[in-house]
Each structure stands twice: as C-alpha cells, then as structure tokens.
PDB file of C-alpha atoms in Angstrom:
ATOM      1  CA  MET A   6      26.038 129.176  93.709  1.00  0.00           C
ATOM      2  CA  PHE A   7      25.853 132.200  95.280  1.00  0.00           C
ATOM      3  CA  ARG A   8      23.649 130.057  97.697  1.00  0.00           C
ATOM      4  CA  LYS A   9      25.704 127.348  98.303  1.00  0.00           C
ATOM      5  CA  SER A  10      29.081 129.251  99.311  1.00  0.00           C
ATOM      6  CA  ILE A  11      26.335 131.174 101.954  1.00  0.00           C
ATOM      7  CA  ARG A  12      25.814 127.986 102.924  1.00  0.00           C
ATOM      8  CA  TYR A  13      28.863 126.786 102.751  1.00  0.00           C
ATOM      9  CA  PHE A  14      30.263 129.605 104.697  1.00  0.00           C
ATOM     10  CA  SER A  15      27.454 129.378 107.632  1.00  0.00           C
ATOM     11  CA  LEU A  16      28.584 125.621 108.684  1.00  0.00           C
ATOM     12  CA  GLU A  17      32.140 126.793 108.079  1.00  0.00           C
ATOM     13  CA  LYS A  18      31.221 129.309 111.043  1.00  0.00           C
ATOM     14  CA  PHE A  19      29.088 126.399 113.022  1.00  0.00           C
ATOM     15  CA  PHE A  20      32.197 124.462 113.190  1.00  0.00           C
ATOM     16  CA  LYS A  21      33.817 127.175 114.379  1.00  0.00           C
ATOM     17  CA  LYS A  22      31.859 128.132 117.074  1.00  0.00           C
ATOM     18  CA  LEU A  23      31.399 124.477 117.986  1.00  0.00           C
ATOM     19  CA  ILE A  24      34.398 123.640 118.522  1.00  0.00           C
ATOM     20  CA  ILE A  25      35.171 127.560 120.320  1.00  0.00           C
ATOM     21  CA  PHE A  26      32.449 126.007 122.691  1.00  0.00           C
ATOM     22  CA  LEU A  27      33.671 122.438 123.681  1.00  0.00           C
ATOM     23  CA  PHE A  28      37.117 123.590 124.158  1.00  0.00           C
ATOM     24  CA  LEU A  29      35.763 126.499 126.939  1.00  0.00           C
ATOM     25  CA  ILE A  30      33.759 123.337 128.357  1.00  0.00           C
ATOM     26  CA  GLN A  31      36.326 120.886 128.220  1.00  0.00           C
ATOM     27  CA  ALA A  32      38.716 123.847 130.402  1.00  0.00           C
ATOM     28  CA  SER A  33      36.431 124.421 132.107  1.00  0.00           C
ATOM     29  CA  CYS A  34      36.222 121.020 133.492  1.00  0.00           C
ATOM     30  CA  GLY A  35      38.874 119.011 135.972  1.00  0.00           C
ATOM     31  CA  CYS A  36      39.865 118.449 139.142  1.00  0.00           C
ATOM     32  CA  VAL A  37      41.861 120.191 141.256  1.00  0.00           C
ATOM     33  CA  THR A  38      43.518 119.367 144.544  1.00  0.00           C
ATOM     34  CA  ASN A  39      46.460 120.623 146.652  1.00  0.00           C
ATOM     35  CA  GLN A  40      49.453 120.000 148.255  1.00  0.00           C
ATOM     36  CA  VAL A  41      48.505 117.764 150.764  1.00  0.00           C
ATOM     37  CA  GLY A  42      44.578 117.302 150.350  1.00  0.00           C
ATOM     38  CA  VAL A  43      43.809 119.319 153.270  1.00  0.00           C
ATOM     39  CA  TYR A  44      40.859 121.317 152.601  1.00  0.00           C
ATOM     40  CA  ASN A  45      41.390 125.196 152.205  1.00  0.00           C
ATOM     41  CA  GLY A  46      39.160 127.247 150.933  1.00  0.00           C
ATOM     42  CA  GLY A  47      38.475 125.596 147.097  1.00  0.00           C
ATOM     43  CA  LEU A  48      37.956 122.491 145.501  1.00  0.00           C
ATOM     44  CA  SER A  49      40.572 119.782 146.714  1.00  0.00           C
ATOM     45  CA  LEU A  50      39.940 115.775 145.878  1.00  0.00           C
ATOM     46  CA  ASP A  51      42.799 113.921 148.220  1.00  0.00           C
ATOM     47  CA  LEU A  52      43.564 111.441 145.826  1.00  0.00           C
ATOM     48  CA  SER A  53      46.941 111.733 146.891  1.00  0.00           C
ATOM     49  CA  GLY A  54      46.627 111.036 150.946  1.00  0.00           C
ATOM     50  CA  ASP A  55      46.661 108.226 153.379  1.00  0.00           C
ATOM     51  CA  GLY A  56      45.861 104.300 152.479  1.00  0.00           C
ATOM     52  CA  ASP A  57      47.335 101.700 153.426  1.00  0.00           C
ATOM     53  CA  VAL A  58      50.975 100.584 151.675  1.00  0.00           C
ATOM     54  CA  ASP A  59      50.624  97.589 149.539  1.00  0.00           C
ATOM     55  CA  SER A  60      52.815  97.628 147.218  1.00  0.00           C
ATOM     56  CA  ILE A  61      55.691 100.154 146.389  1.00  0.00           C
ATOM     57  CA  ARG A  62      57.879 100.917 143.454  1.00  0.00           C
ATOM     58  CA  LEU A  63      61.585 101.634 143.186  1.00  0.00           C
ATOM     59  CA  PHE A  64      63.090 103.853 140.425  1.00  0.00           C
ATOM     60  CA  THR A  65      66.923 104.518 139.879  1.00  0.00           C
ATOM     61  CA  SER A  66      69.460 105.793 138.623  1.00  0.00           C
ATOM     62  CA  PRO A  67      71.019 104.974 134.946  1.00  0.00           C
ATOM     63  CA  SER A  68      73.731 104.260 136.639  1.00  0.00           C
ATOM     64  CA  VAL A  69      75.636 104.447 139.952  1.00  0.00           C
ATOM     65  CA  LEU A  70      76.955 108.566 140.397  1.00  0.00           C
ATOM     66  CA  ASN A  71      79.865 109.828 141.406  1.00  0.00           C
ATOM     67  CA  LEU A  72      77.815 112.289 144.117  1.00  0.00           C
ATOM     68  CA  ASP A  73      80.807 114.050 146.890  1.00  0.00           C
ATOM     69  CA  ASN A  74      82.894 115.552 143.410  1.00  0.00           C
ATOM     70  CA  LYS A  75      85.901 113.115 144.757  1.00  0.00           C
ATOM     71  CA  PRO A  76      87.170 111.016 142.137  1.00  0.00           C
ATOM     72  CA  GLY A  77      84.628 107.586 141.741  1.00  0.00           C
ATOM     73  CA  VAL A  78      81.417 106.348 142.110  1.00  0.00           C
ATOM     74  CA  ASP A  79      79.686 106.307 145.441  1.00  0.00           C
ATOM     75  CA  GLY A  80      75.407 106.220 145.603  1.00  0.00           C
ATOM     76  CA  PHE A  81      72.591 106.709 143.672  1.00  0.00           C
ATOM     77  CA  THR A  82      69.742 108.587 143.277  1.00  0.00           C
ATOM     78  CA  ALA A  83      65.956 106.589 144.028  1.00  0.00           C
ATOM     79  CA  LYS A  84      62.883 107.190 143.733  1.00  0.00           C
ATOM     80  CA  ILE A  85      59.737 105.554 145.747  1.00  0.00           C
ATOM     81  CA  TYR A  86      56.372 105.179 145.144  1.00  0.00           C
ATOM     82  CA  ALA A  87      53.951 103.819 147.557  1.00  0.00           C
ATOM     83  CA  LEU A  88      50.868 102.385 146.730  1.00  0.00           C
ATOM     84  CA  ASP A  89      47.763 101.588 147.859  1.00  0.00           C
ATOM     85  CA  GLN A  90      45.522  99.113 145.313  1.00  0.00           C
ATOM     86  CA  ASP A  91      42.316 101.115 146.454  1.00  0.00           C
ATOM     87  CA  MET A  92      43.967 104.673 145.855  1.00  0.00           C
ATOM     88  CA  PRO A  93      44.220 106.508 142.468  1.00  0.00           C
ATOM     89  CA  LYS A  94      47.573 107.938 143.091  1.00  0.00           C
ATOM     90  CA  PRO A  95      50.861 106.879 145.115  1.00  0.00           C
ATOM     91  CA  ILE A  96      50.611 107.443 148.964  1.00  0.00           C
ATOM     92  CA  LYS A  97      52.117 108.994 151.465  1.00  0.00           C
ATOM     93  CA  VAL A  98      53.813 106.542 154.244  1.00  0.00           C
ATOM     94  CA  ASN A  99      52.841 108.080 157.627  1.00  0.00           C
ATOM     95  CA  LYS A 100      53.544 104.577 159.481  1.00  0.00           C
ATOM     96  CA  GLY A 101      56.289 102.099 159.233  1.00  0.00           C
ATOM     97  CA  GLU A 102      59.765 102.789 157.184  1.00  0.00           C
ATOM     98  CA  ILE A 103      61.445 102.695 154.036  1.00  0.00           C
ATOM     99  CA  GLU A 104      64.666 100.122 153.725  1.00  0.00           C
ATOM    100  CA  PHE A 105      67.728 100.300 150.772  1.00  0.00           C
ATOM    101  CA  LEU A 106      69.890  97.362 150.791  1.00  0.00           C
ATOM    102  CA  LEU A 107      72.903  97.383 148.875  1.00  0.00           C
ATOM    103  CA  TYR A 108      74.418  93.718 147.264  1.00  0.00           C
ATOM    104  CA  GLU A 109      77.217  93.071 145.672  1.00  0.00           C
ATOM    105  CA  SER A 110      75.909  92.076 141.934  1.00  0.00           C
ATOM    106  CA  THR A 111      73.088  90.061 143.421  1.00  0.00           C
ATOM    107  CA  ILE A 112      69.831  90.121 145.840  1.00  0.00           C
ATOM    108  CA  ASP A 113      71.399  87.374 148.234  1.00  0.00           C
ATOM    109  CA  GLY A 114      73.477  86.812 151.233  1.00  0.00           C
ATOM    110  CA  ASP A 115      74.269  89.520 153.417  1.00  0.00           C
ATOM    111  CA  PRO A 116      73.607  93.310 151.999  1.00  0.00           C
ATOM    112  CA  LEU A 117      76.972  95.952 151.497  1.00  0.00           C
ATOM    113  CA  GLN A 118      75.219  98.446 153.224  1.00  0.00           C
ATOM    114  CA  ILE A 119      71.443  99.333 154.588  1.00  0.00           C
ATOM    115  CA  TRP A 120      70.223 103.034 155.009  1.00  0.00           C
ATOM    116  CA  LYS A 121      67.212 103.506 156.788  1.00  0.00           C
ATOM    117  CA  PHE A 122      63.724 106.395 157.128  1.00  0.00           C
ATOM    118  CA  ASN A 123      61.343 105.611 159.366  1.00  0.00           C
ATOM    119  CA  SER A 124      58.069 108.070 158.536  1.00  0.00           C
ATOM    120  CA  LYS A 125      59.415 111.264 160.610  1.00  0.00           C
ATOM    121  CA  LYS A 126      62.737 111.340 157.776  1.00  0.00           C
ATOM    122  CA  LEU A 127      60.578 110.176 155.053  1.00  0.00           C
ATOM    123  CA  LYS A 128      59.462 113.941 154.839  1.00  0.00           C
ATOM    124  CA  LYS A 129      62.326 115.661 154.260  1.00  0.00           C
ATOM    125  CA  HIS A 130      62.184 113.831 151.412  1.00  0.00           C
ATOM    126  CA  MET A 131      58.837 113.638 149.994  1.00  0.00           C
ATOM    127  CA  LEU A 132      57.564 115.094 147.582  1.00  0.00           C
ATOM    128  CA  THR A 133      53.638 116.153 145.608  1.00  0.00           C
ATOM    129  CA  THR A 134      53.583 116.079 142.246  1.00  0.00           C
ATOM    130  CA  GLN A 135      50.446 115.296 139.620  1.00  0.00           C
ATOM    131  CA  ILE A 136      50.723 112.029 139.222  1.00  0.00           C
ATOM    132  CA  GLY A 137      51.019 111.420 143.437  1.00  0.00           C
ATOM    133  CA  VAL A 138      53.692 111.583 146.476  1.00  0.00           C
ATOM    134  CA  VAL A 139      56.974 110.342 145.854  1.00  0.00           C
ATOM    135  CA  TYR A 140      59.687 109.474 147.913  1.00  0.00           C
ATOM    136  CA  ASP A 141      62.789 111.326 146.508  1.00  0.00           C
ATOM    137  CA  PHE A 142      66.451 110.197 147.914  1.00  0.00           C
ATOM    138  CA  ARG A 143      69.986 110.791 147.447  1.00  0.00           C
ATOM    139  CA  LEU A 144      72.580 107.433 148.359  1.00  0.00           C
ATOM    140  CA  LEU A 145      76.315 107.229 149.317  1.00  0.00           C
ATOM    141  CA  TRP A 146      77.820 103.995 150.139  1.00  0.00           C
ATOM    142  CA  ASP A 147      80.462 103.792 152.403  1.00  0.00           C
ATOM    143  CA  PRO A 148      84.134 103.196 150.680  1.00  0.00           C
ATOM    144  CA  ALA A 149      84.581 100.290 152.490  1.00  0.00           C
ATOM    145  CA  ASN A 150      81.162  98.398 151.458  1.00  0.00           C
ATOM    146  CA  ALA A 151      81.095  99.672 147.942  1.00  0.00           C
ATOM    147  CA  PRO A 152      80.480  97.405 145.426  1.00  0.00           C
ATOM    148  CA  LYS A 153      82.997  96.298 143.554  1.00  0.00           C
ATOM    149  CA  ARG A 154      81.102  95.286 139.908  1.00  0.00           C
ATOM    150  CA  LYS A 155      77.315  95.655 139.882  1.00  0.00           C
ATOM    151  CA  ALA A 156      74.810  97.669 142.628  1.00  0.00           C
ATOM    152  CA  ALA A 157      72.265  95.587 143.618  1.00  0.00           C
ATOM    153  CA  ILE A 158      69.535  97.815 145.379  1.00  0.00           C
ATOM    154  CA  LEU A 159      66.333  96.103 146.772  1.00  0.00           C
ATOM    155  CA  ALA A 160      63.864  98.287 148.226  1.00  0.00           C
ATOM    156  CA  GLN A 161      61.054  97.632 150.851  1.00  0.00           C
ATOM    157  CA  TYR A 162      58.548  98.856 153.345  1.00  0.00           C
ATOM    158  CA  ARG A 163      58.509  97.797 156.007  1.00  0.00           C
ATOM    159  CA  SER A 164      54.753  98.266 158.485  1.00  0.00           C
ATOM    160  CA  VAL A 165      54.595  99.033 161.734  1.00  0.00           C
ATOM    161  CA  ASP A 166      53.703  95.459 162.689  1.00  0.00           C
ATOM    162  CA  GLY A 167      56.266  93.784 160.603  1.00  0.00           C
ATOM    163  CA  LYS A 168      54.463  93.122 157.641  1.00  0.00           C
ATOM    164  CA  LEU A 169      58.004  93.778 154.420  1.00  0.00           C
ATOM    165  CA  ILE A 170      57.067  94.385 151.005  1.00  0.00           C
ATOM    166  CA  LYS A 171      59.638  94.712 148.754  1.00  0.00           C
ATOM    167  CA  ALA A 172      60.553  96.078 145.282  1.00  0.00           C
ATOM    168  CA  VAL A 173      61.634  94.530 141.904  1.00  0.00           C
ATOM    169  CA  PRO A 174      65.439  94.983 142.522  1.00  0.00           C
ATOM    170  CA  VAL A 175      67.477  97.059 140.502  1.00  0.00           C
ATOM    171  CA  VAL A 176      71.506  95.620 139.156  1.00  0.00           C
ATOM    172  CA  LEU A 177      72.796  98.809 138.028  1.00  0.00           C
ATOM    173  CA  PRO A 178      76.447  98.945 136.615  1.00  0.00           C
ATOM    174  CA  ILE A 179      79.756  99.922 137.522  1.00  0.00           C
ATOM    175  CA  THR A 180      81.604 101.689 134.985  1.00  0.00           C
ATOM    176  CA  LYS A 181      85.608 102.944 136.363  1.00  0.00           C
TER     177      LYS A 181
END
C-alpha cells in the first residue's frame, strides 16, 4: 500500500509538471503582427496587408438608427471587410472605392442615395483588428430621400479599372 501511494504521488507530480510545461510552450508560441505590417524591429507577419479585392462583406446595425438625436430614424452603421482569396485576413483597400447605395425595400430601380469613399477617404474609416482590416461607417441619409418602409442597402467595391464587386445586400426594417 505504501508503494502504491508513492507511485500515485509521483505520477501526479509528473502530470502537473507536464501540464505546466505544455502551457509554457503554448504561451511562448504564436504569431505577432503589427498594425500596418511595417517592420519595426519585432516579429511581424503582415497577414492583413495589401492584395487585390476579390469580394467584400457588409455588416450593418440590426435596424436603422437615430444618429442625429432628432426625432426619427436617419441612418445606419456599417462595417466593410475587403477580402483577397490568397490572404487569410481582410485587407486594406489601397485603390478603388467603396460605395453604399440606399434603396426603398428592394435593390432595384434608382437608389435613394449613394455614398462614395475613395481610398483616401477610406483611411479615415479604417481600423486594424485581430481579424484584419475593417472599415467602419456611420451613414446618415438625406431626409428628402429617406426610405419609408424598409432600407435596402447595397455595398460595392469599384476597382480603378472599373470592375464592380458587390456585397450581399442587407434590408433593415424601419420602425416608427
């Protein structure tokens, strides 16, 4: 019985040391990225850097919002992720422009309003996160062109050579 308890105690000590060792190895491994992919003396993998935009993803607020603190809804928030199929994370838009088109209920006919952001304007909306580059917007519409029932929003990327890449549209309900 004495030998069993010594053997059990030794195994318990061994597994505790093994777990601590594995934890230390795991904690010391990993990738480090800097904010803009510029080498600054540390480790850097520019996984959210330059590339060609293959697709974009649009994420909006769950409904239209009151952004000007006056009665009534007047806009929405949106996030855009630009993707290159050869890059593991969303990338920067260095050329071209992002456009948002606002429609009444469905994406057809003429838009009620269009917002355009060229690569220079996009820099003001760019954030670098752990999952890559995101463009964050607060978009207010003109009250004269406000949607009445539903706000249908289309985001698209227009490259300098005219190639048009559209995100999946979003339709937001308007509650009064």
